[in-house]
PDB file of C-alpha atoms and ligand atoms in Angstrom:
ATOM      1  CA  UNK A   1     -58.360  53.457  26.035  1.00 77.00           C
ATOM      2  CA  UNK A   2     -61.130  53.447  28.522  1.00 82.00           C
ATOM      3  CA  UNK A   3     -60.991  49.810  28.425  1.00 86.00           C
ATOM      4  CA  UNK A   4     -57.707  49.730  29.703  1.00 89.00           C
ATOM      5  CA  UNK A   5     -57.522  52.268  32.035  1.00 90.00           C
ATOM      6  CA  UNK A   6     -60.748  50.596  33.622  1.00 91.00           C
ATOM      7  CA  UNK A   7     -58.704  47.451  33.951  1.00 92.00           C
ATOM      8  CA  UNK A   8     -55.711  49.006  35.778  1.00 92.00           C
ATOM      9  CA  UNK A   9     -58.404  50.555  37.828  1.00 91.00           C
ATOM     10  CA  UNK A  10     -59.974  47.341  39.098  1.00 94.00           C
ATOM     11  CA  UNK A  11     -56.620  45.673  39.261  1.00 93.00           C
ATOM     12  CA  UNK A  12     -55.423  48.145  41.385  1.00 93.00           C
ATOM     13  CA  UNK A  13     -59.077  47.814  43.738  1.00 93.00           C
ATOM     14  CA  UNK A  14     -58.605  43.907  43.305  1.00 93.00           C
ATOM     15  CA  UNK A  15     -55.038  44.177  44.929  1.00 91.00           C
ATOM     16  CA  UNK A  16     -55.884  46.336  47.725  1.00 91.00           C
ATOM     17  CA  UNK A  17     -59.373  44.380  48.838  1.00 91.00           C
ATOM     18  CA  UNK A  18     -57.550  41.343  48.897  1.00 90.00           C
ATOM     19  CA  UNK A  19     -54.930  42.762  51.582  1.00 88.00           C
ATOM     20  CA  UNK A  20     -57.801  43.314  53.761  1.00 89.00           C
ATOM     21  CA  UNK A  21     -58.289  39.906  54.706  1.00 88.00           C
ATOM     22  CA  UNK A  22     -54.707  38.933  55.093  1.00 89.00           C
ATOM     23  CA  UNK A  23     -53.572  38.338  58.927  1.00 89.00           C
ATOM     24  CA  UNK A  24     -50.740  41.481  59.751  1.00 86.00           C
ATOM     25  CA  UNK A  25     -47.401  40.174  59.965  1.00 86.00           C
ATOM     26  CA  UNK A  26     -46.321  42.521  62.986  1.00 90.00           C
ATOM     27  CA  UNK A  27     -42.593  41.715  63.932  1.00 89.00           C
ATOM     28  CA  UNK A  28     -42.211  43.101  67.771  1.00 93.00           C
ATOM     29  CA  UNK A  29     -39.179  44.148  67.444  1.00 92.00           C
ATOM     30  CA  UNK A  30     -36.550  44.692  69.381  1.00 91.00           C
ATOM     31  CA  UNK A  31     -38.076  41.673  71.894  1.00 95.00           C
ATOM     32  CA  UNK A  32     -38.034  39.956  68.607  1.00 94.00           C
ATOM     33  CA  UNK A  33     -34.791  39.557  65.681  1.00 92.00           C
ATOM     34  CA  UNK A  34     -35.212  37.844  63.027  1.00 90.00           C
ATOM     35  CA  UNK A  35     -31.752  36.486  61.666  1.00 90.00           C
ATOM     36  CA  UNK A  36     -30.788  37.618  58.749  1.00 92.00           C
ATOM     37  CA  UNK A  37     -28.932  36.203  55.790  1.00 92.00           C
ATOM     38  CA  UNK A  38     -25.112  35.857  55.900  1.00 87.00           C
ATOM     39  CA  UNK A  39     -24.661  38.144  53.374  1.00 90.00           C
ATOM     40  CA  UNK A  40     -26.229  40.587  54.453  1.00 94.00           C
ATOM     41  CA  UNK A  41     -24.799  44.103  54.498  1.00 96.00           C
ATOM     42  CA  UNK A  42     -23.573  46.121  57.817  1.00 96.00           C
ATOM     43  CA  UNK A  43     -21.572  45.979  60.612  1.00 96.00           C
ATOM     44  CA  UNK A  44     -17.446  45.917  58.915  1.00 97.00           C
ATOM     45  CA  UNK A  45     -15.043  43.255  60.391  1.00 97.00           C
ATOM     46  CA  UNK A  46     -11.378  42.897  59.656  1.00 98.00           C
ATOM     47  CA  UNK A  47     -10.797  39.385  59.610  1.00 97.00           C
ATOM     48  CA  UNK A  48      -7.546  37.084  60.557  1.00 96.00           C
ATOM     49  CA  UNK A  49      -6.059  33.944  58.779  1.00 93.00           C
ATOM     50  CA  UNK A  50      -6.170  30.352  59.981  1.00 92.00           C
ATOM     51  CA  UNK A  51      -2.813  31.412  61.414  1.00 90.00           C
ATOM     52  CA  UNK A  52      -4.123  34.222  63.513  1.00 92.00           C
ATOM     53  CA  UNK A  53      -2.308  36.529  61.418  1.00 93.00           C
ATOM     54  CA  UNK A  54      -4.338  40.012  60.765  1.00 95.00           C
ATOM     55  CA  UNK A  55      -5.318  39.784  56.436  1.00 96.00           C
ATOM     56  CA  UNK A  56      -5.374  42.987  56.169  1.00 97.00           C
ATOM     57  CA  UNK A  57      -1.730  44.257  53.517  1.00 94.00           C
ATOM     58  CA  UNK A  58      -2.535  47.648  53.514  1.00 96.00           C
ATOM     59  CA  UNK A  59      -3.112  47.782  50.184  1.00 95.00           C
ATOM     60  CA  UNK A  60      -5.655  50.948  49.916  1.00 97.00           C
ATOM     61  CA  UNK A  61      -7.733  49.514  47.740  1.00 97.00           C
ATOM     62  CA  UNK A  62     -10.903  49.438  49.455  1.00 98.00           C
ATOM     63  CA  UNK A  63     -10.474  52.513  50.848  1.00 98.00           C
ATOM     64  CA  UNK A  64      -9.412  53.553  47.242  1.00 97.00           C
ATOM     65  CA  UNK A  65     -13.260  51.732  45.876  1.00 98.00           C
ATOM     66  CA  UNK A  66     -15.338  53.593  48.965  1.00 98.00           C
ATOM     67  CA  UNK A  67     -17.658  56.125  47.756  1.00 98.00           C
ATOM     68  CA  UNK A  68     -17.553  57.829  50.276  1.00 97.00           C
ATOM     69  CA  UNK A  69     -14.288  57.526  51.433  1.00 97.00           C
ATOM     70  CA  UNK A  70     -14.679  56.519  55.054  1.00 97.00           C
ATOM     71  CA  UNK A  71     -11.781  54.740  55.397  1.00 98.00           C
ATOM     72  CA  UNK A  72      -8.503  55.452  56.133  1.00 98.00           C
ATOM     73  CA  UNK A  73      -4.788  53.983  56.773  1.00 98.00           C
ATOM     74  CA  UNK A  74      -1.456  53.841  57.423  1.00 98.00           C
ATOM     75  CA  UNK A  75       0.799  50.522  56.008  1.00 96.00           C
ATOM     76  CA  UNK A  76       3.975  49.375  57.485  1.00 96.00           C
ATOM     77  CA  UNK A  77       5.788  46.163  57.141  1.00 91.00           C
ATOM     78  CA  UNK A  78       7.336  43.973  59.069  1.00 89.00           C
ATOM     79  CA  UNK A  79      11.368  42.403  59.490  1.00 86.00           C
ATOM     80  CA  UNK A  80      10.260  39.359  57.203  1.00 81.00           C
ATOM     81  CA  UNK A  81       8.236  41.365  54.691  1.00 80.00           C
ATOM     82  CA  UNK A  82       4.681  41.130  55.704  1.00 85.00           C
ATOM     83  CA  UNK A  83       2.488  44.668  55.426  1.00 91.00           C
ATOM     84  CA  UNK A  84       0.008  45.438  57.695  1.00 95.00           C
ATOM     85  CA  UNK A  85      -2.182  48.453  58.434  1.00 97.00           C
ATOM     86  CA  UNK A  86      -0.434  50.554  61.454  1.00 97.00           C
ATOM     87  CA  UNK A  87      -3.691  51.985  62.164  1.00 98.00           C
ATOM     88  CA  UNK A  88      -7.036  51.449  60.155  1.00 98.00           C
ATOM     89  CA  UNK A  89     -10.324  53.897  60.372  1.00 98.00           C
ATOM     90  CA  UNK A  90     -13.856  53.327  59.411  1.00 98.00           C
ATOM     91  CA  UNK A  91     -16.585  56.551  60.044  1.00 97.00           C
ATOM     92  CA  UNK A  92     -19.325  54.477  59.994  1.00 97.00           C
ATOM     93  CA  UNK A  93     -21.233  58.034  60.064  1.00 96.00           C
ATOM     94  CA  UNK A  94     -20.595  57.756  56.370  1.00 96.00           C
ATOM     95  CA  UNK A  95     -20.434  54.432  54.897  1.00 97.00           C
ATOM     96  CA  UNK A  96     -23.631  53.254  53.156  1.00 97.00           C
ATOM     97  CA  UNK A  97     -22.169  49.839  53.595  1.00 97.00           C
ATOM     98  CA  UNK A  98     -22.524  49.039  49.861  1.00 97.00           C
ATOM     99  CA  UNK A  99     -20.250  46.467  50.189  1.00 97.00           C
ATOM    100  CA  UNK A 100     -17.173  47.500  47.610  1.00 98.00           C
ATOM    101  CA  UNK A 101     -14.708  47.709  49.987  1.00 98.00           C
ATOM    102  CA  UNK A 102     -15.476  43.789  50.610  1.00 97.00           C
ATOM    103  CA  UNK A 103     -15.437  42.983  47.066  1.00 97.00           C
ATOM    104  CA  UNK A 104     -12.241  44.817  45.964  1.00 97.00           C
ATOM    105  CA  UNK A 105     -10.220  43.556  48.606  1.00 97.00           C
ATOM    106  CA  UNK A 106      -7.633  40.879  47.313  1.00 94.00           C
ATOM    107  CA  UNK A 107      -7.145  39.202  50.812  1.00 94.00           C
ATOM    108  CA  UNK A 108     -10.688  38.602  52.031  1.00 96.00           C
ATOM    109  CA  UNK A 109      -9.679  40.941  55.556  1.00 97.00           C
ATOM    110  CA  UNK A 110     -12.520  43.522  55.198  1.00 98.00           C
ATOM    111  CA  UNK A 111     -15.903  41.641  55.204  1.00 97.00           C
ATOM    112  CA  UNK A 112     -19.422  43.128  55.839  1.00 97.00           C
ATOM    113  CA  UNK A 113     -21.945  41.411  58.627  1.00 96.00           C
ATOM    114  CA  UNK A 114     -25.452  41.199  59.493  1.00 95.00           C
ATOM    115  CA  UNK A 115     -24.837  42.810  62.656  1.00 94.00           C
ATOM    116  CA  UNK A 116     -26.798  46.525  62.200  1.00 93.00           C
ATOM    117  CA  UNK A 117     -27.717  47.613  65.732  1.00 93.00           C
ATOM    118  CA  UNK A 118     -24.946  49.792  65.678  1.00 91.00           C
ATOM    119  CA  UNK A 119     -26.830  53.526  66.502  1.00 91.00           C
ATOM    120  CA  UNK A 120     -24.809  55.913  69.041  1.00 93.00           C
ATOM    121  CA  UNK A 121     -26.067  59.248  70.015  1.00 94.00           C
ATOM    122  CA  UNK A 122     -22.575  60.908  69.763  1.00 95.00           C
ATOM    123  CA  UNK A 123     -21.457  60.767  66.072  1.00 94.00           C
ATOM    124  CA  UNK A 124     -17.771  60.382  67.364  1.00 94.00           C
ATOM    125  CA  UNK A 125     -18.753  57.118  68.173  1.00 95.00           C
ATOM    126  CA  UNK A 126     -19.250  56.245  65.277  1.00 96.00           C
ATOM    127  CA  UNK A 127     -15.965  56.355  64.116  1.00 97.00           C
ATOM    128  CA  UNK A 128     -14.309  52.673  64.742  1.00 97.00           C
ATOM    129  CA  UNK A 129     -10.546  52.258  64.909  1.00 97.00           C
ATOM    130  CA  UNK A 130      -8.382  49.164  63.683  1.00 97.00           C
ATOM    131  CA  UNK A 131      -8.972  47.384  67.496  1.00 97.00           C
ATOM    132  CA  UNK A 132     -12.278  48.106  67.444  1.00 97.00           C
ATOM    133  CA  UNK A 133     -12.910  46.115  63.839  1.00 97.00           C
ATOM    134  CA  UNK A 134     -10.292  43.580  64.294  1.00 97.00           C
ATOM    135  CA  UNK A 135     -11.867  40.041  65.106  1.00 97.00           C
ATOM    136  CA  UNK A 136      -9.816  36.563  65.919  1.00 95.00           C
ATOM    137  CA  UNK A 137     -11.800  34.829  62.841  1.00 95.00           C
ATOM    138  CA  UNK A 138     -11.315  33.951  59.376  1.00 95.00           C
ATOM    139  CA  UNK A 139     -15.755  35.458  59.365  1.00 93.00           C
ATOM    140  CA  UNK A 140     -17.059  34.151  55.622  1.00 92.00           C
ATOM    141  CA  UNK A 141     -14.095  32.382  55.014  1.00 90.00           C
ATOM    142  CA  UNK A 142     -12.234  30.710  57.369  1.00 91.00           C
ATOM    143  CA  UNK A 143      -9.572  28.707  55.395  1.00 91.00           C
ATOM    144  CA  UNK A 144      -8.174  31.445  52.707  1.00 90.00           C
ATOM    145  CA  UNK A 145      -4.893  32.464  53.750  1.00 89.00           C
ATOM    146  CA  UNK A 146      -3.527  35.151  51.261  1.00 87.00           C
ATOM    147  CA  UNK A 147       0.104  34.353  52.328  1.00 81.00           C
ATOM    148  CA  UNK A 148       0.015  30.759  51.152  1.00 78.00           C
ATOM    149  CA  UNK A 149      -0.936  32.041  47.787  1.00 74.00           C
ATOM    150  CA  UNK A 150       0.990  34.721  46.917  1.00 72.00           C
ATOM    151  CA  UNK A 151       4.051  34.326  49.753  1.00 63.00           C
ATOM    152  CA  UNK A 152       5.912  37.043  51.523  1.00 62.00           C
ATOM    153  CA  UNK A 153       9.052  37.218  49.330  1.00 62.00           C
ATOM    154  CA  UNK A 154       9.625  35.373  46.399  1.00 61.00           C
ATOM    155  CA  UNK A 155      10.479  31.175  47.845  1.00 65.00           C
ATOM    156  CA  UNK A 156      10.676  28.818  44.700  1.00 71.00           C
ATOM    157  CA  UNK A 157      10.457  28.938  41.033  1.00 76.00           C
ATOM    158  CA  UNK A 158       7.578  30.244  39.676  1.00 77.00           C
ATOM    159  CA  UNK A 159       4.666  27.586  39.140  1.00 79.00           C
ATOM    160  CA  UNK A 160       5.961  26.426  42.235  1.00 79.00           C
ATOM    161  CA  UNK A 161       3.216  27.934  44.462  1.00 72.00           C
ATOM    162  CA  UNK A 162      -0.490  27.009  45.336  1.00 73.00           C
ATOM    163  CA  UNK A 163      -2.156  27.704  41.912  1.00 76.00           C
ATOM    164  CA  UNK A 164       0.372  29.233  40.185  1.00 78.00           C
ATOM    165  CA  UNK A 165       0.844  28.008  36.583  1.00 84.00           C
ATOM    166  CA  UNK A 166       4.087  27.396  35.130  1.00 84.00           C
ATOM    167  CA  UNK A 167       5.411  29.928  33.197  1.00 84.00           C
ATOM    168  CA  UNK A 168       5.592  29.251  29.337  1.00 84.00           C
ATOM    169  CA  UNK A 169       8.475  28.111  27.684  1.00 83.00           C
ATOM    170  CA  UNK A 170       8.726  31.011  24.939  1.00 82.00           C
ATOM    171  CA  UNK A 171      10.858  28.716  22.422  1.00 83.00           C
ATOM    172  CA  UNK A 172       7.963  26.740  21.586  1.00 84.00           C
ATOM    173  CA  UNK A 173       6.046  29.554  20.229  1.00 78.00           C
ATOM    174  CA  UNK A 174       8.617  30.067  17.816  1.00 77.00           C
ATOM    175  CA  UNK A 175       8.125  28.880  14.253  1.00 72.00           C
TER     176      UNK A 175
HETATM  177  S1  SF4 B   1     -19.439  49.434  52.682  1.00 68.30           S
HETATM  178 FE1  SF4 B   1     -19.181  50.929  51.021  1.00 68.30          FE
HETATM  179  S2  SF4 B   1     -19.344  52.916  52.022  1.00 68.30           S
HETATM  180 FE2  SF4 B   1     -18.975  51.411  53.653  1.00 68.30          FE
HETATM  181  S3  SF4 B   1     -16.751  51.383  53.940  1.00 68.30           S
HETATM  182 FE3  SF4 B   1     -17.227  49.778  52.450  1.00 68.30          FE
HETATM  183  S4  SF4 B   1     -17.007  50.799  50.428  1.00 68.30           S
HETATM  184 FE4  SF4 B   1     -17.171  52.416  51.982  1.00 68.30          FE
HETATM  185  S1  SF4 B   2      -8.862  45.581  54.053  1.00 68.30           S
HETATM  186 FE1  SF4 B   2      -8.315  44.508  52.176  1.00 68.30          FE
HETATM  187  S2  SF4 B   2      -8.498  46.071  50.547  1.00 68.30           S
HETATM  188 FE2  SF4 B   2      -8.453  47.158  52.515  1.00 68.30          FE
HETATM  189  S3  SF4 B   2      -6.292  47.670  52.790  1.00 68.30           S
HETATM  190 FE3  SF4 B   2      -6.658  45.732  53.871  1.00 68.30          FE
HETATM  191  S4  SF4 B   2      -6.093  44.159  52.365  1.00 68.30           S
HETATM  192 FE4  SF4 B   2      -6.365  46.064  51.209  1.00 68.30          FE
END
């Protein structure tokens, strides 16, 4: 008993001695940024297709995932079928950017950035409206376009479209 707590004891000295003779790694920030990973989680972006079309359907879902439910919509459609959002609201006074919103969305519009410098004194700034999110890239993923996938109204049989499988022919299930 003694034995080991005299171990953890010296471990624990051992650790901290050795830190005192380590050079400091000071980053001066802000004269200095180091760039961060891709992935990483903050600023929110609604993205466009290679077409310049907005991604975004209106589908609530990632406002539907958001813990804390910072996000908020209106859908419409337009004459051949397409939905977008007619307005779309982030308070980024509230989001904890965890990143759900990103993964539950089926059309890659919504994606998280590295960009966090995004303090404002007045909270109402905070709050970012559908221009202020909307960029003219395709951000992680440039080439996905939902449309070419799943298509605005129904055009062709089905197994027609890109990776679609055909359906099965039920009669040769029978016995
Ligand atoms: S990152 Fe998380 S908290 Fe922020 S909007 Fe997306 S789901 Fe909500
Ligand atoms: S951003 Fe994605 S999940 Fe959110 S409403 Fe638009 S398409 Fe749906």
């Amino acid at each position: 008993m003694f034995k080991d707590w005299l171990k953890g004891f010296v471990a624990g000295f051992a650790t901290t001695f050795r830190h005192l003779f380590r050079k400091p790694i000071t980053e001066q920030y802000p004269e200095y940024k180091r760039t961060l990973p891709a992935r990483s989680r903050a600023r929110i972006i609604l993205t466009c297709d290679p077409d310049g079309d907005e991604r975004c359907v209106a589908c609530y879902l990632c406002s539907a995932v958001c813990p804390v439910s910072c996000i908020s919509m209106q859908s419409a459609q337009r004459e051949d079928g397409r939905r977008y959002p007619q307005w779309f609201r982030i308070n980024f006074a509230r989001c904890i950017y965890c990143g759900f919103c990103e993964e539950a969305c089926p059309t890659l519009a919504i994606q998280l950035t590295p960009h966090f410098e995004t303090c404002e004194h007045e909270v109402l700034k905070l709050v970012a409206e559908k221009e202020d999110l909307l960029v003219n890239h395709g951000g992680k993923n440039k080439e996905y376009n939902f449309y070419r996938h799943a298509g605005v109204t129904m055009v062709g049989d089905k197994g027609t479209h890109v990776n679609e499988e055909r359906p099965i022919d039920l009669k040769t299930n029978l016995p």
